[in-house]
Amino acid sequence: MAVSARRGQPLTLEEIYATTLRLVDAAGVDGLSMRKLAAELDVNPMSLYHHVENKEALMSGACAVVASRLRLPADDGAPWQDQLRALGHAYRSLARSHPSLWSYVNGHPNLVKQENTLWAVFNRILCAAGIPAEDLVHTRKVLYTFVSGFLSAETSGLLFELEGTADADSAFEIALDLIVAGLESRHSAVAGPPPEPLGR
Amino acid sequence: MAVSARRGQPLTLEEIYATTLRLVDAAGVDGLSMRKLAAELDVNPMSLYHHVENKEALMSGACAVVASRLRLPADDGAPWQDQLRALGHAYRSLARSHPSLWSYVNGHPNLVKQENTLWAVFNRILCAAGIPAEDLVHTRKVLYTFVSGFLSAETSGLLFELEGTADADSAFEIALDLIVAGLESRHSAVAGPPPEPLGR
DNA sequence: ACCTGAACACCGTTCAAGT
DNA sequence: ACCTGAACACCGTTCAAGT
């Protein structure tokens, strides 16, 4: 055989990550091992190390594949409240696409480095909400932890059932309501014109 | 020897959990194994199984020990805003007492079952905040995920430095500000003196 | 270039045996 | 009652060897 005794074609990163995600979705992160992954790919366990440095890099790559699928809402001129909610929904649908992976990375944040594009969109919306520049970074971080916390609880099944989504759906709306209301009352928001920085 | 060839006295659950917490604090949850714990206790690895069913039960017990140390603020008649903030701070100090354990349980929520007393205090405060009964459960769950998310990010070092706590401290105040403001504006609050819109 | 087998240093856990 | 040693079925990873 030219390439392998067991497979007709060489391994690719794409199929490695795709199979990783399939296994994690099926059996959770604890149910994934290099050896099981290799078996699923019909390959010797050690072959994986020719494509991926180690298990941590494998997980990190799988996270990057998922993160790249985030569909950031464009700036359509809608009120910042609507744009913030749209961003929240986009993020939530990403988390729900791979629940086990998501609840895992929440405890291993070094696995994924957030893309600048997400922060840029987030900043733009918070500016439109009238958040003063000096509070922008802290406010963004806090809101990020809020929705991460909700999604961690949701994807791990802690507080809301994963099956009947109606409960979690309405809870997420309440979460967004609270965030929007909090931002509105703390900083007199201005929908259309550019934000005016005001002290607190 | 009456009890053991290596130790003068039998193992106790107290020292097992205390040593578990010490190891987890020092090396993280991944740095803990039944074998290392046994070595630290100067005991055969298999002796542990006489006191604890398995590793999951060990972790669950350690979590219960920590959770039992939560000092719930009493109802002192203060405005609900202050009581809510006090509850948040009590919870945060618990999380920060064992950061590695805390960020671990966030992804393994089945390890710890929340005590009714926490929910009872939480409910009382939200009632004082004027949350209608039909929204109470959802609102409580959402707020719980918010602070859990913040503390998960803090204890895992994702967004805030663990060393200089000033950054995380002020971020937590912003988080509480946002929550209080969100509750105030959504439901006309009805407790004690009128709420003051600015936190700090 | 890509894959493999054997080997190493770890795991959690079971079980029969010791005192 | 409490502890132990040997053993089993797993891990991630290294390394020299194969094509």
Short mmCIF file of C-alpha atoms (C1' of nucleotides) in Angstrom, two decimals:
data_model
loop_
_atom_site.label_atom_id
_atom_site.label_comp_id
_atom_site.label_asym_id
_atom_site.label_seq_id
_atom_site.Cartn_x
_atom_site.Cartn_y
_atom_site.Cartn_z
CA MET A 1 0.00 0.00 0.00
CA ALA A 2 1.20 3.45 -0.79
CA VAL A 3 -0.21 5.32 2.15
CA SER A 4 -1.69 3.00 4.67
CA ALA A 5 -2.44 -0.61 5.26
CA ARG A 6 -5.88 0.14 6.66
CA ARG A 7 -7.16 3.14 4.75
CA GLY A 8 -7.06 4.13 1.13
CA GLN A 9 -6.38 7.79 1.75
CA PRO A 10 -4.35 9.84 4.19
CA LEU A 11 -5.84 11.50 7.24
CA THR A 12 -6.93 15.10 6.98
CA LEU A 13 -7.44 17.64 9.72
CA GLU A 14 -10.98 18.12 8.51
CA GLU A 15 -12.01 14.54 9.14
CA ILE A 16 -10.08 14.44 12.40
CA TYR A 17 -11.99 17.43 13.74
CA ALA A 18 -15.29 16.31 12.30
CA THR A 19 -14.96 12.91 13.93
CA THR A 20 -13.84 14.50 17.18
CA LEU A 21 -16.98 16.62 17.26
CA ARG A 22 -19.14 13.63 16.44
CA LEU A 23 -17.67 11.60 19.28
CA VAL A 24 -17.91 14.46 21.76
CA ASP A 25 -21.51 15.13 20.81
CA ALA A 26 -22.31 11.45 21.24
CA ALA A 27 -20.46 10.57 24.43
CA GLY A 28 -19.27 13.82 25.99
CA VAL A 29 -15.73 15.07 26.33
CA ASP A 30 -14.93 12.40 28.89
CA GLY A 31 -15.96 9.79 26.35
CA LEU A 32 -13.32 10.94 23.90
CA SER A 33 -9.83 9.52 23.85
CA MET A 34 -7.06 9.58 21.31
CA ARG A 35 -7.38 5.83 21.02
CA LYS A 36 -11.13 5.84 20.47
CA LEU A 37 -10.80 8.62 17.95
CA ALA A 38 -8.16 6.63 16.08
CA ALA A 39 -10.36 3.55 16.11
CA GLU A 40 -13.24 5.59 14.73
CA LEU A 41 -10.97 6.81 11.95
CA ASP A 42 -9.75 3.24 11.34
CA VAL A 43 -6.18 4.22 12.00
CA ASN A 44 -3.41 3.52 14.45
CA PRO A 45 -3.64 5.72 17.56
CA MET A 46 -0.17 7.09 16.94
CA SER A 47 -1.00 8.30 13.46
CA LEU A 48 -2.98 11.16 14.99
CA TYR A 49 0.17 12.66 16.43
CA HIS A 50 1.40 13.27 12.93
CA HIS A 51 -1.42 15.77 12.40
CA VAL A 52 -2.05 17.11 15.87
CA GLU A 53 0.44 17.92 18.58
CA ASN A 54 -1.46 16.39 21.49
CA LYS A 55 -4.92 16.01 22.92
CA GLU A 56 -5.13 19.59 24.10
CA ALA A 57 -4.31 20.84 20.61
CA LEU A 58 -6.94 18.50 19.24
CA MET A 59 -9.60 19.97 21.52
CA SER A 60 -8.44 23.47 20.81
CA GLY A 61 -8.66 22.86 17.08
CA ALA A 62 -12.13 21.39 17.39
CA CYS A 63 -13.19 24.46 19.37
CA ALA A 64 -11.76 26.72 16.69
CA VAL A 65 -13.74 24.88 14.03
CA VAL A 66 -16.94 25.46 15.96
CA ALA A 67 -16.10 29.07 16.82
CA SER A 68 -15.49 29.85 13.16
CA ARG A 69 -19.11 29.05 12.48
CA LEU A 70 -20.39 31.97 14.55
CA ARG A 71 -22.61 34.10 12.34
CA LEU A 72 -22.17 37.63 13.63
CA PRO A 73 -25.17 39.86 12.93
CA ALA A 74 -24.36 42.75 10.59
CA ASP A 75 -24.92 46.35 11.55
CA ASP A 76 -28.34 46.93 10.01
CA GLY A 77 -29.03 50.21 11.77
CA ALA A 78 -31.53 48.61 14.11
CA PRO A 79 -31.77 49.85 17.73
CA TRP A 80 -28.91 48.60 19.88
CA GLN A 81 -31.35 46.60 21.98
CA ASP A 82 -32.33 44.50 18.96
CA GLN A 83 -28.74 44.10 17.84
CA LEU A 84 -27.67 42.98 21.29
CA ARG A 85 -30.43 40.42 21.38
CA ALA A 86 -29.48 39.19 17.91
CA LEU A 87 -25.87 38.76 19.03
CA GLY A 88 -27.03 36.82 22.06
CA HIS A 89 -29.15 34.51 19.95
CA ALA A 90 -26.32 33.89 17.49
CA TYR A 91 -23.99 32.99 20.31
CA ARG A 92 -26.55 30.74 21.92
CA SER A 93 -27.22 28.81 18.75
CA LEU A 94 -23.48 28.17 18.45
CA ALA A 95 -23.34 26.82 22.00
CA ARG A 96 -26.33 24.60 21.45
CA SER A 97 -24.85 23.10 18.31
CA HIS A 98 -22.27 21.23 20.45
CA PRO A 99 -23.48 21.25 24.05
CA SER A 100 -20.90 18.91 25.57
CA LEU A 101 -17.99 20.72 23.98
CA TRP A 102 -19.41 24.02 25.12
CA SER A 103 -19.82 23.15 28.75
CA TYR A 104 -16.30 21.71 28.65
CA VAL A 105 -14.57 24.79 27.29
CA ASN A 106 -16.24 26.91 29.91
CA GLY A 107 -13.94 25.30 32.42
CA HIS A 108 -10.94 25.27 30.09
CA PRO A 109 -10.99 28.77 28.65
CA ASN A 110 -7.42 28.60 27.43
CA LEU A 111 -8.64 26.24 24.73
CA VAL A 112 -10.26 28.95 22.68
CA LYS A 113 -9.04 32.38 21.94
CA GLN A 114 -11.87 34.73 21.19
CA GLU A 115 -11.82 36.36 17.83
CA ASN A 116 -11.48 40.08 17.52
CA THR A 117 -14.53 40.25 15.31
CA LEU A 118 -16.82 39.20 18.13
CA TRP A 119 -15.39 41.82 20.47
CA ALA A 120 -15.62 44.46 17.76
CA VAL A 121 -19.29 43.84 17.17
CA PHE A 122 -19.91 43.72 20.89
CA ASN A 123 -18.11 47.03 21.39
CA ARG A 124 -20.05 48.71 18.63
CA ILE A 125 -23.36 47.70 20.18
CA LEU A 126 -22.36 48.77 23.67
CA CYS A 127 -21.21 52.12 22.32
CA ALA A 128 -24.59 52.57 20.75
CA ALA A 129 -26.09 51.76 24.14
CA GLY A 130 -24.29 54.75 25.59
CA ILE A 131 -21.76 52.92 27.72
CA PRO A 132 -18.99 55.39 28.55
CA ALA A 133 -15.64 54.50 27.07
CA GLU A 134 -14.01 53.96 30.43
CA ASP A 135 -16.59 51.29 31.37
CA LEU A 136 -16.66 49.60 28.00
CA VAL A 137 -14.16 46.80 28.61
CA HIS A 138 -15.48 45.87 32.03
CA THR A 139 -19.08 45.98 30.89
CA ARG A 140 -18.33 43.82 27.87
CA LYS A 141 -16.51 41.26 29.98
CA VAL A 142 -19.29 41.16 32.54
CA LEU A 143 -21.99 40.69 29.92
CA TYR A 144 -19.92 38.00 28.26
CA THR A 145 -19.71 36.08 31.53
CA PHE A 146 -23.44 36.49 32.02
CA VAL A 147 -24.39 34.83 28.78
CA SER A 148 -21.59 32.29 29.09
CA GLY A 149 -22.93 31.37 32.49
CA PHE A 150 -26.43 30.95 31.16
CA LEU A 151 -25.27 28.85 28.22
CA SER A 152 -23.03 26.76 30.43
CA ALA A 153 -25.97 25.98 32.67
CA GLU A 154 -28.17 25.28 29.67
CA THR A 155 -25.73 23.06 27.76
CA SER A 156 -24.82 21.10 30.86
CA GLY A 157 -28.46 20.59 31.72
CA LEU A 158 -28.05 22.20 35.13
CA LEU A 159 -31.05 24.44 35.25
CA PHE A 160 -33.03 23.85 32.13
CA GLU A 161 -34.08 20.76 30.30
CA LEU A 162 -32.27 20.21 27.03
CA GLU A 163 -35.21 18.42 25.46
CA GLY A 164 -38.20 20.66 25.73
CA THR A 165 -36.50 23.89 24.75
CA ALA A 166 -39.49 26.07 25.55
CA ASP A 167 -38.40 26.48 29.15
CA ALA A 168 -34.84 27.44 28.26
CA ASP A 169 -36.03 29.65 25.43
CA SER A 170 -38.19 31.79 27.68
CA ALA A 171 -35.51 31.86 30.35
CA PHE A 172 -33.03 33.16 27.79
CA GLU A 173 -35.44 35.92 26.85
CA ILE A 174 -35.66 36.87 30.50
CA ALA A 175 -31.89 36.93 30.64
CA LEU A 176 -31.76 39.27 27.65
CA ASP A 177 -34.54 41.42 29.12
CA LEU A 178 -32.57 41.84 32.33
CA ILE A 179 -29.39 42.75 30.52
CA VAL A 180 -31.06 45.26 28.25
CA ALA A 181 -32.98 46.80 31.12
CA GLY A 182 -29.82 47.05 33.19
CA LEU A 183 -27.96 48.81 30.41
CA GLU A 184 -30.86 51.14 29.66
CA SER A 185 -31.26 52.37 33.19
CA ARG A 186 -27.63 52.76 34.04
CA HIS A 187 -26.69 54.74 30.96
CA SER A 188 -29.26 56.90 29.27
CA ALA A 189 -29.27 55.14 25.95
CA VAL A 190 -29.42 56.80 22.59
CA ALA A 191 -30.62 54.70 19.71
CA GLY A 192 -29.87 56.63 16.56
CA PRO A 193 -27.15 59.27 16.91
CA PRO A 194 -23.60 58.50 18.00
CA PRO A 195 -23.13 57.92 21.73
CA GLU A 196 -22.14 60.71 24.05
CA PRO A 197 -19.69 59.69 26.72
CA LEU A 198 -21.03 60.53 30.14
CA GLY A 199 -19.47 60.04 33.52
CA ARG A 200 -21.01 57.85 36.11
CA MET B 1 0.07 -3.16 64.16
CA ALA B 2 -3.54 -2.86 65.15
CA VAL B 3 -4.83 -0.62 62.39
CA SER B 4 -2.23 0.01 59.79
CA ALA B 5 1.38 -0.70 58.98
CA ARG B 6 2.00 2.84 57.81
CA ARG B 7 -0.19 5.06 59.98
CA GLY B 8 -0.98 5.13 63.65
CA GLN B 9 -4.62 6.04 63.23
CA PRO B 10 -7.44 5.15 60.82
CA LEU B 11 -8.46 7.40 57.96
CA THR B 12 -11.30 9.82 58.51
CA LEU B 13 -13.53 11.48 55.99
CA GLU B 14 -12.47 14.85 57.36
CA GLU B 15 -8.82 14.37 56.55
CA ILE B 16 -9.65 12.79 53.19
CA TYR B 17 -11.67 15.83 52.13
CA ALA B 18 -9.22 18.30 53.65
CA THR B 19 -6.33 16.72 51.78
CA THR B 20 -8.39 16.56 48.59
CA LEU B 21 -9.05 20.28 48.80
CA ARG B 22 -5.40 20.99 49.50
CA LEU B 23 -4.28 18.99 46.46
CA VAL B 24 -6.90 20.53 44.21
CA ASP B 25 -5.99 24.02 45.35
CA ALA B 26 -2.33 23.31 44.70
CA ALA B 27 -2.43 21.47 41.38
CA GLY B 28 -5.94 21.79 40.00
CA VAL B 29 -8.55 19.09 39.61
CA ASP B 30 -6.54 17.44 36.84
CA GLY B 31 -3.63 17.19 39.26
CA LEU B 32 -5.66 15.07 41.64
CA SER B 33 -5.79 11.30 41.44
CA MET B 34 -6.84 8.63 43.87
CA ARG B 35 -3.28 7.40 43.91
CA LYS B 36 -1.73 10.78 44.63
CA LEU B 37 -4.29 11.45 47.32
CA ALA B 38 -3.48 8.12 48.94
CA ALA B 39 0.24 8.89 48.79
CA GLU B 40 -0.38 12.22 50.44
CA LEU B 41 -2.31 10.46 53.18
CA ASP B 42 0.47 7.88 53.49
CA VAL B 43 -1.92 5.07 52.76
CA ASN B 44 -2.50 2.42 50.15
CA PRO B 45 -4.55 3.72 47.21
CA MET B 46 -7.17 1.09 47.78
CA SER B 47 -7.81 2.11 51.37
CA LEU B 48 -9.67 5.13 50.09
CA TYR B 49 -12.37 2.97 48.63
CA HIS B 50 -13.30 1.89 52.11
CA HIS B 51 -14.40 5.42 52.92
CA VAL B 52 -15.51 6.77 49.60
CA GLU B 53 -17.39 5.01 46.82
CA ASN B 54 -15.34 6.32 43.92
CA LYS B 55 -13.64 9.40 42.60
CA GLU B 56 -16.87 11.13 41.67
CA ALA B 57 -18.19 10.65 45.20
CA LEU B 58 -14.93 12.02 46.52
CA MET B 59 -15.28 15.18 44.47
CA SER B 60 -18.93 15.49 45.34
CA GLY B 61 -18.13 15.21 49.03
CA ALA B 62 -15.38 17.79 48.79
CA CYS B 63 -17.84 20.14 47.06
CA ALA B 64 -20.36 19.56 49.81
CA VAL B 65 -17.77 20.47 52.44
CA VAL B 66 -17.08 23.74 50.68
CA ALA B 67 -20.74 24.47 50.03
CA SER B 68 -21.56 24.00 53.70
CA ARG B 69 -19.29 26.93 54.48
CA LEU B 70 -21.54 29.42 52.68
CA ARG B 71 -22.47 32.17 55.10
CA LEU B 72 -25.91 33.29 54.04
CA PRO B 73 -26.67 36.88 55.02
CA ALA B 74 -29.53 37.16 57.50
CA ASP B 75 -32.63 39.23 56.82
CA ASP B 76 -31.67 42.47 58.54
CA GLY B 77 -34.42 44.55 57.02
CA ALA B 78 -32.05 46.32 54.68
CA PRO B 79 -33.23 47.30 51.19
CA TRP B 80 -33.38 44.32 48.85
CA GLN B 81 -30.64 45.87 46.74
CA ASP B 82 -28.21 45.69 49.63
CA GLN B 83 -29.27 42.19 50.56
CA LEU B 84 -28.86 41.00 47.01
CA ARG B 85 -25.40 42.47 46.87
CA ALA B 86 -24.51 40.86 50.19
CA LEU B 87 -25.65 37.49 48.89
CA GLY B 88 -23.55 37.96 45.79
CA HIS B 89 -20.48 38.78 47.81
CA ALA B 90 -20.97 35.80 50.12
CA TYR B 91 -21.24 33.49 47.14
CA ARG B 92 -18.21 35.02 45.50
CA SER B 93 -16.03 34.63 48.55
CA LEU B 94 -16.97 30.96 48.66
CA ALA B 95 -15.95 30.52 45.02
CA ARG B 96 -12.68 32.30 45.54
CA SER B 97 -11.79 30.13 48.51
CA HIS B 98 -11.23 27.18 46.15
CA PRO B 99 -10.91 28.52 42.61
CA SER B 100 -9.88 25.32 40.84
CA LEU B 101 -12.65 23.31 42.41
CA TRP B 102 -15.13 26.00 41.56
CA SER B 103 -14.34 26.26 37.90
CA TYR B 104 -14.45 22.47 37.75
CA VAL B 105 -17.91 22.05 39.24
CA ASN B 106 -19.29 24.61 36.84
CA GLY B 107 -18.88 22.02 34.11
CA HIS B 108 -19.98 19.13 36.31
CA PRO B 109 -23.08 20.52 37.99
CA ASN B 110 -24.32 17.10 39.05
CA LEU B 111 -21.55 17.08 41.65
CA VAL B 112 -23.27 19.52 43.92
CA LYS B 113 -26.90 19.78 44.80
CA GLN B 114 -27.80 23.26 45.89
CA GLU B 115 -29.19 23.63 49.34
CA ASN B 116 -32.70 24.83 49.85
CA THR B 117 -31.54 27.52 52.21
CA LEU B 118 -29.75 29.37 49.42
CA TRP B 119 -32.83 29.27 47.22
CA ALA B 120 -35.02 30.39 50.10
CA VAL B 121 -32.91 33.46 50.82
CA PHE B 122 -32.72 34.20 47.11
CA ASN B 123 -36.47 33.96 46.77
CA ARG B 124 -37.11 36.24 49.71
CA ILE B 125 -34.89 38.94 48.25
CA LEU B 126 -36.44 38.68 44.79
CA CYS B 127 -39.90 38.91 46.30
CA ALA B 128 -38.85 42.09 48.06
CA ALA B 129 -37.65 43.33 44.69
CA GLY B 130 -41.17 43.03 43.37
CA ILE B 131 -40.62 40.13 41.00
CA PRO B 132 -44.06 38.68 40.21
CA ALA B 133 -44.55 35.14 41.46
CA GLU B 134 -44.87 33.69 37.97
CA ASP B 135 -41.41 35.00 37.02
CA LEU B 136 -39.71 34.14 40.27
CA VAL B 137 -38.23 30.76 39.38
CA HIS B 138 -36.98 31.82 35.96
CA THR B 139 -35.54 35.04 37.28
CA ARG B 140 -33.75 33.29 40.11
CA LYS B 141 -32.26 30.71 37.76
CA VAL B 142 -31.14 33.37 35.32
CA LEU B 143 -29.48 35.46 38.01
CA TYR B 144 -27.81 32.36 39.39
CA THR B 145 -26.30 31.61 35.99
CA PHE B 146 -25.14 35.21 35.69
CA VAL B 147 -23.09 35.19 38.85
CA SER B 148 -21.97 31.63 38.24
CA GLY B 149 -20.71 32.69 34.85
CA PHE B 150 -18.84 35.60 36.29
CA LEU B 151 -17.28 33.49 39.03
CA SER B 152 -16.40 30.75 36.59
CA ALA B 153 -14.56 33.28 34.45
CA GLU B 154 -12.90 34.78 37.47
CA THR B 155 -11.80 31.53 39.13
CA SER B 156 -10.51 30.10 35.86
CA GLY B 157 -8.59 33.28 35.14
CA LEU B 158 -10.36 33.76 31.82
CA LEU B 159 -11.17 37.43 31.97
CA PHE B 160 -9.68 38.78 35.14
CA GLU B 161 -6.36 38.35 36.81
CA LEU B 162 -6.48 36.29 39.95
CA GLU B 163 -3.57 38.10 41.55
CA GLY B 164 -4.39 41.77 41.57
CA THR B 165 -7.99 41.47 42.66
CA ALA B 166 -8.78 45.14 42.14
CA ASP B 167 -9.75 44.54 38.51
CA ALA B 168 -12.04 41.64 39.32
CA ASP B 169 -13.46 43.45 42.33
CA SER B 170 -14.61 46.42 40.34
CA ALA B 171 -15.90 44.18 37.57
CA PHE B 172 -18.00 42.29 40.10
CA GLU B 173 -19.47 45.56 41.33
CA ILE B 174 -20.40 46.40 37.76
CA ALA B 175 -22.02 43.00 37.46
CA LEU B 176 -24.08 43.63 40.59
CA ASP B 177 -24.94 47.12 39.39
CA LEU B 178 -26.26 45.71 36.14
CA ILE B 179 -28.33 43.05 37.86
CA VAL B 180 -29.83 45.47 40.38
CA ALA B 181 -30.59 48.04 37.70
CA GLY B 182 -32.19 45.40 35.52
CA LEU B 183 -34.43 44.24 38.34
CA GLU B 184 -35.34 47.78 39.35
CA SER B 185 -36.45 48.88 35.93
CA ARG B 186 -38.37 45.76 35.02
CA HIS B 187 -40.42 45.50 38.17
CA SER B 188 -41.35 48.46 40.28
CA ALA B 189 -39.71 47.55 43.51
CA VAL B 190 -41.58 47.79 46.77
CA ALA B 191 -39.25 47.38 49.72
CA GLY B 192 -38.05 49.81 52.32
CA PRO B 193 -36.58 53.09 51.15
CA PRO B 194 -36.70 54.00 47.48
CA PRO B 195 -33.88 52.50 45.43
CA GLU B 196 -30.95 54.63 44.49
CA PRO B 197 -30.01 54.14 40.87
CA LEU B 198 -26.27 54.29 41.18
CA GLY B 199 -24.25 51.48 42.69
CA ARG B 200 -20.87 52.92 43.44
"C1'" DA C 1 5.90 11.87 4.00
"C1'" DC C 2 3.06 9.19 6.49
"C1'" DC C 3 2.04 5.35 9.28
"C1'" DT C 4 2.95 1.61 12.78
"C1'" DG C 5 4.15 -1.61 17.09
"C1'" DA C 6 6.14 -1.89 21.26
"C1'" DA C 7 6.94 0.33 25.35
"C1'" DC C 8 6.57 3.72 29.39
"C1'" DA C 9 4.35 5.99 32.94
"C1'" DC C 10 0.37 6.88 34.47
"C1'" DC C 11 -5.04 6.29 35.57
"C1'" DG C 12 -9.69 4.20 38.30
"C1'" DT C 13 -11.34 0.17 40.11
"C1'" DT C 14 -12.19 -5.06 41.47
"C1'" DC C 15 -11.17 -8.81 44.18
"C1'" DA C 16 -9.29 -12.02 47.20
"C1'" DA C 17 -6.37 -12.00 50.97
"C1'" DG C 18 -4.30 -10.28 55.17
"C1'" DT C 19 -4.54 -8.39 60.45
"C1'" DA D 1 -13.44 -3.29 60.70
"C1'" DC D 2 -9.96 -1.64 58.17
"C1'" DC D 3 -6.17 -2.10 55.20
"C1'" DT D 4 -3.28 -4.24 51.42
"C1'" DG D 5 -1.00 -6.37 46.84
"C1'" DA D 6 -1.74 -8.02 42.60
"C1'" DA D 7 -4.28 -7.57 38.62
"C1'" DC D 8 -7.39 -5.60 34.84
"C1'" DA D 9 -8.71 -2.42 31.53
"C1'" DC D 10 -7.94 1.65 30.26
"C1'" DC D 11 -5.27 6.41 29.36
"C1'" DG D 12 -1.60 10.02 26.68
"C1'" DT D 13 2.68 10.02 24.67
"C1'" DT D 14 7.74 8.78 23.03
"C1'" DC D 15 10.63 6.50 20.04
"C1'" DA D 16 12.68 3.66 16.75
"C1'" DA D 17 11.30 1.26 12.86
"C1'" DG D 18 8.74 0.35 8.72
"C1'" DT D 19 6.91 1.69 3.62
#
